[in-house]
Coordinates of C-alpha atoms in Angstrom, one line a residue:
M1 CA 96.6 77.8 137.9
R2 CA 100.1 77.2 136.7
R3 CA 101.0 74.3 134.5
S4 CA 104.7 73.6 133.7
V5 CA 107.1 71.1 132.2
D6 CA 109.9 69.5 134.2
A7 CA 112.2 69.2 131.3
L8 CA 112.3 70.1 127.6
V9 CA 114.2 69.1 124.5
D10 CA 116.6 71.6 122.9
V11 CA 116.0 70.5 119.3
M12 CA 119.2 72.2 118.1
K13 CA 121.3 70.1 120.6
V14 CA 120.0 66.7 119.5
P15 CA 123.0 64.7 118.3
A16 CA 122.9 62.4 115.2
S17 CA 124.9 59.9 117.3
G18 CA 125.8 59.6 120.9
D19 CA 123.8 60.3 124.0
P20 CA 120.4 61.9 123.1
S21 CA 119.8 63.0 126.7
L22 CA 122.3 65.7 126.2
A23 CA 119.5 67.6 124.5
V24 CA 117.1 67.2 127.4
L25 CA 117.2 70.3 129.7
P26 CA 115.8 70.3 133.3
I27 CA 113.6 73.2 134.3
A28 CA 114.1 75.2 137.5
L29 CA 111.1 77.4 137.8
S30 CA 112.3 78.5 141.3
A31 CA 115.3 80.3 139.6
S32 CA 115.4 84.0 139.7
S33 CA 113.6 85.6 136.7
S34 CA 112.7 89.0 135.2
V35 CA 109.1 90.0 134.6
E36 CA 108.0 91.9 131.4
D37 CA 104.6 93.2 130.4
C38 CA 103.6 92.8 126.8
E39 CA 100.5 93.4 124.7
V40 CA 100.9 90.4 122.3
L41 CA 103.0 87.4 123.0
V42 CA 103.7 85.1 120.1
A43 CA 105.2 81.8 121.1
G44 CA 107.0 80.3 118.1
G45 CA 108.9 82.2 115.5
G46 CA 108.1 79.9 112.5
T47 CA 106.2 80.8 109.4
G48 CA 102.9 81.6 111.2
G49 CA 104.6 83.2 114.2
V50 CA 106.6 85.6 112.1
A51 CA 103.5 86.6 110.1
A52 CA 101.5 87.0 113.4
A53 CA 104.2 89.2 115.0
L54 CA 104.5 91.3 111.8
A55 CA 100.7 91.8 111.6
A56 CA 100.2 92.8 115.2
A57 CA 103.3 95.1 115.2
R58 CA 102.1 96.9 112.0
R59 CA 98.9 97.7 113.9
G60 CA 101.1 99.5 116.5
R61 CA 101.1 96.8 119.2
N62 CA 104.2 95.9 121.2
V63 CA 105.0 92.3 120.4
V64 CA 107.2 89.7 122.0
L65 CA 108.3 86.8 119.7
L66 CA 109.8 83.7 121.2
E67 CA 111.7 81.2 119.0
E68 CA 113.5 78.0 120.1
T69 CA 116.1 77.9 117.3
D70 CA 118.4 80.8 116.3
W71 CA 116.6 81.3 113.0
L72 CA 113.2 82.9 112.5
G73 CA 111.0 81.5 109.8
G74 CA 110.1 77.9 110.5
Q75 CA 109.5 75.8 107.4
L76 CA 110.8 78.7 105.3
T77 CA 114.2 78.7 107.0
A78 CA 115.1 76.6 110.1
Q79 CA 113.2 73.6 108.8
G80 CA 114.8 73.9 105.4
V81 CA 111.8 73.7 103.2
S82 CA 112.8 76.7 101.1
A83 CA 111.3 75.4 97.9
L84 CA 107.8 76.7 98.5
D85 CA 104.7 74.5 98.4
E86 CA 102.2 76.7 96.6
H87 CA 99.3 76.5 94.2
E88 CA 99.2 77.2 90.5
H89 CA 97.7 80.7 90.9
I90 CA 100.1 82.1 93.4
E91 CA 101.8 84.5 91.0
N92 CA 98.6 86.4 90.6
F93 CA 96.4 85.6 93.6
G94 CA 96.1 83.5 96.7
G95 CA 98.7 85.0 99.1
T96 CA 98.6 88.0 101.4
R97 CA 100.3 91.3 100.6
S98 CA 103.0 90.7 103.2
Y99 CA 103.6 87.2 101.9
Y100 CA 104.2 88.6 98.4
E101 CA 106.4 91.2 100.0
L102 CA 108.6 88.4 101.3
R103 CA 108.6 86.6 98.0
N104 CA 109.5 89.8 96.1
R105 CA 112.4 90.6 98.5
I106 CA 113.8 87.1 97.9
R107 CA 113.6 87.4 94.2
A108 CA 115.2 90.9 94.3
H109 CA 118.1 89.4 96.2
Y110 CA 118.8 86.9 93.4
G111 CA 117.6 89.0 90.5
E112 CA 115.7 86.0 89.3
L113 CA 112.1 84.7 89.5
N114 CA 113.1 81.2 90.5
P115 CA 116.8 80.8 91.4
G116 CA 116.4 77.0 91.6
N117 CA 114.6 76.5 88.3
C118 CA 113.1 73.5 89.9
W119 CA 109.8 71.7 88.9
V120 CA 108.0 71.6 92.3
T121 CA 107.6 75.3 92.8
R122 CA 107.8 78.8 91.3
L123 CA 110.2 80.0 93.9
A124 CA 113.1 78.2 95.7
F125 CA 116.0 79.8 97.5
E126 CA 118.6 79.4 100.2
P127 CA 117.1 79.4 103.7
R128 CA 119.5 82.1 104.9
V129 CA 118.2 84.5 102.3
A130 CA 114.6 84.2 103.6
L131 CA 115.9 84.6 107.1
R132 CA 117.6 87.9 106.2
M133 CA 114.4 89.2 104.5
I134 CA 112.2 88.2 107.5
E135 CA 114.5 90.0 109.9
D136 CA 114.5 93.1 107.7
M137 CA 110.7 93.1 107.5
L138 CA 110.1 93.0 111.3
P139 CA 109.6 96.5 112.8
P140 CA 111.3 97.7 116.0
N141 CA 108.2 97.1 118.2
V142 CA 108.8 93.3 117.8
C143 CA 111.1 92.1 120.6
V144 CA 112.6 88.8 119.5
H145 CA 113.9 86.2 121.9
R146 CA 115.8 83.6 120.0
R147 CA 116.8 80.3 121.6
T148 CA 113.9 80.7 124.0
K149 CA 111.1 78.2 124.8
T150 CA 108.0 78.3 126.9
V151 CA 108.2 76.2 130.1
S152 CA 105.1 77.2 132.1
V153 CA 101.7 79.0 131.7
T154 CA 99.6 80.5 134.4
S155 CA 95.9 81.0 133.8
D156 CA 93.1 82.5 135.7
G157 CA 89.9 80.8 134.7
D158 CA 89.9 81.0 130.9
R159 CA 92.6 83.7 130.6
V160 CA 96.3 83.3 130.2
T161 CA 97.9 85.7 132.7
E162 CA 101.6 84.7 132.6
V163 CA 103.9 82.8 130.3
A164 CA 107.4 81.8 131.5
A165 CA 110.1 81.0 129.0
M166 CA 113.6 79.8 129.4
G167 CA 116.7 80.7 127.5
L168 CA 118.1 77.5 126.1
D169 CA 121.7 78.8 126.2
D170 CA 121.8 80.6 129.5
R171 CA 118.9 78.8 131.3
G172 CA 117.6 82.2 132.4
L173 CA 113.9 82.6 133.0
I174 CA 111.7 85.5 131.8
R175 CA 108.1 85.8 132.9
F176 CA 105.8 87.6 130.5
K177 CA 102.5 89.2 131.4
P178 CA 100.6 89.3 128.1
E179 CA 97.2 90.7 127.2
M180 CA 96.9 88.4 124.1
V181 CA 98.8 85.1 123.4
I182 CA 99.3 83.5 120.0
D183 CA 100.4 79.9 120.0
A184 CA 102.5 79.6 116.8
T185 CA 104.8 76.8 118.1
E186 CA 105.5 74.0 115.7
L187 CA 103.7 71.4 117.9
G188 CA 101.1 73.5 119.7
D189 CA 103.2 73.5 122.8
L190 CA 101.1 76.1 124.7
L191 CA 97.9 74.1 124.5
P192 CA 98.5 71.6 127.3
L193 CA 100.3 74.3 129.4
C194 CA 97.3 76.6 129.4
G195 CA 94.7 73.9 129.7
A196 CA 93.2 74.4 126.2
A197 CA 91.3 71.4 124.8
Y198 CA 93.0 69.9 121.8
V199 CA 93.2 66.9 119.6
V200 CA 96.2 64.8 118.6
G201 CA 96.4 62.4 115.7
A202 CA 93.8 60.9 113.5
E203 CA 90.1 61.0 114.2
S204 CA 87.6 58.3 113.3
T205 CA 85.1 58.4 110.5
A206 CA 82.4 58.3 113.2
Q207 CA 83.8 61.5 114.6
T208 CA 84.3 63.6 111.4
G209 CA 82.3 61.8 108.7
E210 CA 85.5 61.8 106.6
E211 CA 86.0 58.9 104.2
Q212 CA 89.8 58.9 104.8
A213 CA 89.6 59.1 108.5
Q214 CA 90.3 56.0 110.7
P215 CA 87.6 53.5 110.0
A216 CA 87.2 52.1 113.5
E217 CA 88.6 54.3 116.2
P218 CA 90.8 57.4 116.6
K219 CA 94.5 56.9 116.8
V220 CA 96.6 59.5 118.6
H221 CA 99.9 58.2 117.3
C222 CA 98.8 58.7 113.7
V223 CA 100.5 62.0 113.3
Q224 CA 102.0 63.0 110.0
S225 CA 105.7 62.1 109.6
F226 CA 108.3 64.8 110.1
T227 CA 111.5 65.2 108.1
Y228 CA 115.0 66.5 108.6
T229 CA 115.9 68.2 105.3
F230 CA 119.4 68.7 104.0
V231 CA 121.1 70.4 101.0
C232 CA 123.7 68.9 98.7
E233 CA 125.9 70.3 96.0
R234 CA 126.5 68.3 92.9
R235 CA 130.2 68.2 92.4
P236 CA 132.0 67.1 89.2
P237 CA 132.1 63.4 88.3
G238 CA 135.1 61.7 89.9
E239 CA 134.9 63.6 93.2
R240 CA 134.0 61.6 96.3
H241 CA 132.2 63.1 99.3
V242 CA 130.6 60.1 100.9
I243 CA 129.6 60.7 104.5
P244 CA 130.4 58.2 107.3
R245 CA 127.8 55.4 107.4
P246 CA 125.1 56.5 109.9
E247 CA 124.0 54.3 112.8
K248 CA 121.0 52.1 112.1
Y249 CA 121.7 52.5 108.3
E250 CA 120.7 49.0 107.3
H251 CA 117.5 49.1 109.4
Y252 CA 116.2 52.3 107.9
R253 CA 117.4 51.5 104.4
D254 CA 115.1 48.5 104.5
A255 CA 112.3 49.7 106.7
Q256 CA 111.7 53.1 105.1
P257 CA 112.6 51.8 102.5
Y258 CA 115.1 54.1 100.8
S259 CA 113.7 54.3 97.3
L260 CA 113.2 56.6 94.3
R261 CA 109.9 54.9 93.6
I262 CA 106.9 56.5 95.3
E263 CA 103.2 56.0 95.4
V264 CA 101.2 58.9 93.9
H265 CA 97.6 59.1 95.2
G266 CA 95.2 60.7 92.8
G267 CA 97.7 62.5 90.6
E268 CA 96.9 65.6 92.4
I269 CA 100.2 67.1 93.5
Y270 CA 102.2 67.5 90.3
G271 CA 99.8 66.2 87.7
E272 CA 101.2 62.7 87.4
E273 CA 99.1 59.6 86.9
S274 CA 98.0 57.7 90.0
G275 CA 100.0 54.7 91.1
W276 CA 103.6 53.9 91.6
L277 CA 106.1 56.2 89.8
Q278 CA 109.8 55.5 89.4
Y279 CA 112.0 58.5 89.6
S280 CA 115.7 58.9 88.9
L281 CA 118.2 61.0 90.7
Y282 CA 119.2 63.1 87.7
E283 CA 117.2 61.9 84.7
Q284 CA 113.6 62.6 83.8
L285 CA 111.9 59.2 83.6
P286 CA 108.6 58.5 81.7
G287 CA 105.5 59.9 83.6
T288 CA 107.6 62.2 85.8
K289 CA 108.3 66.0 85.6
G290 CA 112.0 65.5 86.3
G291 CA 114.6 63.9 88.5
L292 CA 115.0 64.1 92.2
W293 CA 117.9 66.5 91.7
S294 CA 115.8 69.2 90.0
Y295 CA 112.7 68.5 92.2
R296 CA 113.5 71.0 94.9
R297 CA 116.7 72.5 93.5
L298 CA 117.4 75.7 95.4
V299 CA 120.0 77.5 93.3
E300 CA 120.7 76.2 89.9
K301 CA 123.9 78.3 89.4
Q302 CA 125.4 76.9 92.6
N303 CA 124.2 73.3 91.9
L304 CA 122.4 73.2 95.2
T305 CA 119.4 71.0 95.9
L306 CA 117.1 70.3 98.8
F307 CA 116.2 66.8 99.8
N308 CA 112.7 66.5 101.3
W309 CA 111.4 63.2 99.9
P310 CA 109.3 60.3 101.3
G311 CA 112.5 58.3 101.6
N312 CA 113.7 60.6 104.4
D313 CA 110.4 61.1 106.3
Y314 CA 110.6 59.8 109.9
R315 CA 107.7 57.5 110.7
D316 CA 108.5 55.5 113.8
R317 CA 107.2 57.6 116.6
S318 CA 105.3 60.8 117.3
I319 CA 107.1 63.4 119.4
I320 CA 103.8 64.9 120.7
D321 CA 102.9 64.3 124.4
C322 CA 105.7 62.0 125.2
P323 CA 108.5 62.2 127.7
P324 CA 111.4 64.6 126.6
I325 CA 113.9 61.7 126.5
D326 CA 111.6 59.8 124.1
A327 CA 111.3 62.8 121.9
A328 CA 115.0 63.3 121.9
R329 CA 115.5 59.6 120.9
A330 CA 113.0 60.0 118.1
L331 CA 114.6 63.2 116.8
Q332 CA 118.0 61.5 116.8
D333 CA 116.6 58.5 114.8
A334 CA 115.0 61.0 112.4
K335 CA 118.5 62.5 111.8
R336 CA 119.8 59.0 111.1
V337 CA 117.0 58.4 108.6
S338 CA 118.0 61.5 106.6
L339 CA 121.7 60.9 106.8
G340 CA 121.1 57.3 105.8
F341 CA 119.1 58.4 102.8
L342 CA 122.1 60.6 101.7
Y343 CA 124.5 57.7 102.3
W344 CA 122.3 55.4 100.2
L345 CA 122.3 57.9 97.3
Q346 CA 126.0 58.2 97.5
T347 CA 126.9 54.5 97.8
E348 CA 124.0 52.4 96.5
Q349 CA 122.8 54.8 93.9
G350 CA 126.2 55.6 92.6
A351 CA 126.4 59.3 93.4
P352 CA 129.5 59.9 95.6
E353 CA 129.8 63.4 94.0
L354 CA 126.9 64.6 96.2
K355 CA 128.5 66.9 98.8
L356 CA 126.6 67.7 102.0
R357 CA 126.5 71.4 102.6
P358 CA 126.1 72.1 106.4
D359 CA 126.8 75.8 105.7
V360 CA 123.5 76.2 103.8
M361 CA 121.5 74.8 106.8
G362 CA 123.6 76.6 109.4
S363 CA 124.2 73.3 111.3
L364 CA 127.2 71.2 112.2
D365 CA 125.6 67.9 111.0
G366 CA 124.2 69.4 107.7
L367 CA 120.6 68.8 108.6
S368 CA 118.0 71.4 109.1
K369 CA 118.1 73.1 112.6
H370 CA 114.6 71.9 113.3
P371 CA 112.7 69.0 111.5
Y372 CA 110.0 70.0 109.1
I373 CA 106.8 69.5 111.1
R374 CA 103.7 68.7 109.2
E375 CA 101.2 68.2 112.0
A376 CA 100.8 69.6 115.5
R377 CA 98.3 69.4 118.4
R378 CA 95.1 71.0 117.1
I379 CA 92.8 73.1 119.1
K380 CA 89.2 72.2 119.7
A381 CA 88.0 75.3 118.0
L382 CA 84.8 77.2 117.4
K383 CA 85.0 75.8 113.9
T384 CA 86.7 72.5 112.8
I385 CA 87.3 72.2 109.1
V386 CA 86.4 68.7 107.7
A387 CA 87.3 67.1 104.4
Q388 CA 83.8 67.3 103.1
E389 CA 84.1 71.1 103.0
V390 CA 87.2 71.3 100.9
S391 CA 87.7 68.0 99.1
A392 CA 87.0 67.8 95.3
N393 CA 85.3 64.5 96.1
H394 CA 82.5 66.4 97.8
Q395 CA 82.7 69.9 96.5
T396 CA 81.7 69.7 92.8
G397 CA 81.7 73.4 92.1
R398 CA 84.7 75.5 91.3
L399 CA 85.3 76.5 95.0
A400 CA 85.2 74.9 98.4
T401 CA 82.5 75.5 101.0
R402 CA 82.2 79.2 101.7
F403 CA 82.9 80.4 105.2
A404 CA 81.2 83.6 106.2
D405 CA 83.9 84.3 108.8
S406 CA 86.7 83.9 106.3
V407 CA 90.1 85.5 107.2
G408 CA 92.1 84.3 104.2
V409 CA 92.4 81.8 101.4
G410 CA 94.5 78.8 100.5
W411 CA 94.7 76.0 98.0
Y412 CA 96.7 72.8 98.1
P413 CA 95.8 69.1 97.8
I414 CA 95.1 67.1 101.0
D415 CA 98.6 65.5 101.3
I416 CA 99.1 63.2 104.3
H417 CA 102.6 61.8 104.9
R418 CA 101.9 58.6 106.7
S419 CA 103.3 58.0 110.2
G420 CA 103.3 54.2 109.9
P421 CA 101.4 51.1 108.7
E422 CA 98.2 52.1 110.6
D423 CA 98.1 55.5 109.1
V424 CA 97.0 56.2 105.5
G425 CA 99.0 58.1 102.9
A426 CA 95.8 59.9 102.2
S427 CA 95.6 62.5 99.5
C428 CA 93.0 64.0 97.1
R429 CA 92.4 67.1 95.2
T430 CA 90.7 70.1 96.9
R431 CA 88.9 73.1 95.7
P432 CA 90.3 76.6 96.4
F433 CA 89.3 77.2 100.0
Q434 CA 89.0 79.8 102.7
I435 CA 90.4 80.0 106.3
P436 CA 87.5 80.4 108.8
L437 CA 88.1 82.7 111.8
G438 CA 86.5 80.2 114.0
A439 CA 89.3 77.7 113.3
L440 CA 91.8 80.1 115.0
I441 CA 89.8 80.5 118.2
P442 CA 89.8 77.8 121.0
A443 CA 86.4 76.8 122.3
R444 CA 87.3 78.0 125.8
M445 CA 90.4 80.1 126.3
A446 CA 89.5 83.8 126.1
N447 CA 92.8 85.4 125.1
L448 CA 94.6 82.6 123.3
I449 CA 94.7 82.4 119.4
A450 CA 96.0 79.6 117.3
G451 CA 98.5 80.9 114.8
A452 CA 100.1 78.1 112.9
K453 CA 99.4 74.4 112.1
N454 CA 97.4 74.1 115.4
I455 CA 94.2 75.5 114.1
G456 CA 90.8 73.7 114.1
T457 CA 91.5 71.2 111.3
T458 CA 91.2 67.4 111.4
H459 CA 94.1 65.1 110.7
I460 CA 92.9 64.9 107.1
T461 CA 92.4 68.6 106.5
N462 CA 95.6 69.5 108.2
G463 CA 97.1 68.0 105.1
C464 CA 96.0 71.0 103.0
Y465 CA 96.2 73.8 105.6
R466 CA 99.8 73.3 106.6
L467 CA 101.7 74.7 103.6
H468 CA 103.8 77.9 103.4
P469 CA 101.3 80.5 102.1
V470 CA 98.4 79.1 104.2
E471 CA 100.4 79.0 107.4
W472 CA 101.6 82.6 106.8
N473 CA 98.0 83.7 106.2
I474 CA 96.8 81.9 109.4
G475 CA 99.6 83.7 111.4
E476 CA 98.8 87.0 109.8
A477 CA 95.1 86.7 110.6
A478 CA 96.0 85.7 114.2
G479 CA 98.2 88.7 114.7
A480 CA 95.6 91.0 113.2
L481 CA 92.9 89.5 115.4
A482 CA 95.0 90.0 118.5
A483 CA 95.6 93.7 117.6
F484 CA 91.9 94.3 116.7
A485 CA 90.7 92.6 119.9
L486 CA 92.9 94.8 122.0
E487 CA 91.7 97.9 120.1
A488 CA 88.1 96.9 120.5
G489 CA 88.4 95.9 124.1
M490 CA 86.8 92.4 123.5
P491 CA 88.1 88.8 123.4
P492 CA 88.7 87.2 120.0
A493 CA 85.5 85.1 120.2
A494 CA 83.5 88.3 120.6
V495 CA 85.1 89.8 117.5
R496 CA 83.8 86.9 115.5
E497 CA 80.3 87.3 117.0
A498 CA 79.9 91.1 117.2
A499 CA 82.5 92.8 115.0
L500 CA 83.2 90.4 112.2
S501 CA 82.6 92.7 109.3
R502 CA 84.8 95.4 110.8
F503 CA 87.6 93.0 111.3
Q504 CA 87.3 91.5 107.8
R505 CA 87.4 95.0 106.4
R506 CA 90.6 95.6 108.4
L507 CA 92.1 92.4 106.9
E508 CA 91.2 93.5 103.3
E509 CA 92.8 96.9 103.9
Q510 CA 96.1 95.2 104.9
G511 CA 96.1 93.0 101.9
V512 CA 94.5 89.8 103.0
P513 CA 92.1 88.3 100.4
L514 CA 89.0 86.8 102.0
G515 CA 87.6 84.9 99.0
W516 CA 88.6 83.6 95.6
P517 CA 87.7 85.7 92.5
A518 CA 84.9 84.6 90.2
S519 CA 87.5 83.9 87.5
L520 CA 91.1 82.9 88.0

């Protein structure tokens, strides 16, 4: 059976003003196409996809990597979140060997441990630097197709037999015949195309038993907000770099609202007290760790800072499972939200010296090439992780629930960026947790593996499994699983049932920690 889309959105072509339909491309599956065999196809060249491709290739497999933008790296690069969201032990433990390799390469480039000297992270940097390091790390047996997006999937029973992808610039089609497929797209785009069962949005408490789930019924539109990030340079006082007033400025200024006052839930992210905290653009106010300027500052010597703040989250509509034109309109409005936030800072907060730096993001409008995506479609997996297994409200010991099929570790608070008034800005502390292999394996599809934010989490637990080192670990485990399954001549689900200990030893050999140490 072949499932396909009639049209898709070229995210890099969405204009901040004008006709959003210019970014909607029709699909002509009848067009002539080439056919390529491959061992492992990784759809999506984001943080998880890059790690997956790297892991499978380092095990000697020929890998095809598809990426819809022209930058590999996802939230590390094209999505602009290059101030890493990590846990307090990351300098000594909690990442994979290849993740540390990337971090060390970035630090070697600058000759500094944290070029941004910011207070949110131990490592911040320019997105282009991470891009260059990622490209240097990928071996020759990874064939990268940039500006390419999947448009159809053919399956035979529970196996994917063909994936067709279209070049977004030349509209050419390529048909791949993969043995293993990893969906590492930002939104879980392959799941509906291959017929995999999946979940969208927020489950109910009756479904998951989670306290912070929806109290009455599930709500598919309650998907975490996404954000177009941007970078500014702080120029000397007296200079003026105010951008033109974006469309819908007054609406989003009041509806967001644009503010430097945010609600902190549980004091779990940066150690602040719970409640409402007032921040300043430059100054450190009481109860805060610093101003917004130093929050995600990327390079202190260049006076560059990243803006990824609740004020420029886009909350109006989900872009999952909607017509392409609706998605394009939502993406356009999301761009207006972020540009409006900058305009508000420049005009109503008295900071005309903020200079938008499109060159840092590699875009004409100064915004990230792709919005920062926090939540995707999620597979109905062999194992779905629920809040009771990781939340400090339920796990009273030092660590979260132990998973016997662990393929990695992570730690971050549950941090839900609300989508609208019906969603909750849920958050709470967690215990250091593991990544269960069963969460990467769909309940039905035999040669499909989840490799990014589309694993078997709930809406709530997605809030702690979506961050940089965790997504990298998920992708690395997915790539290693694809390679191991091919070597063993068995589907991924059978690896979990019949060869788990051998596969876990393989992961440990390649530098993937499976559990947290007794003492940190």
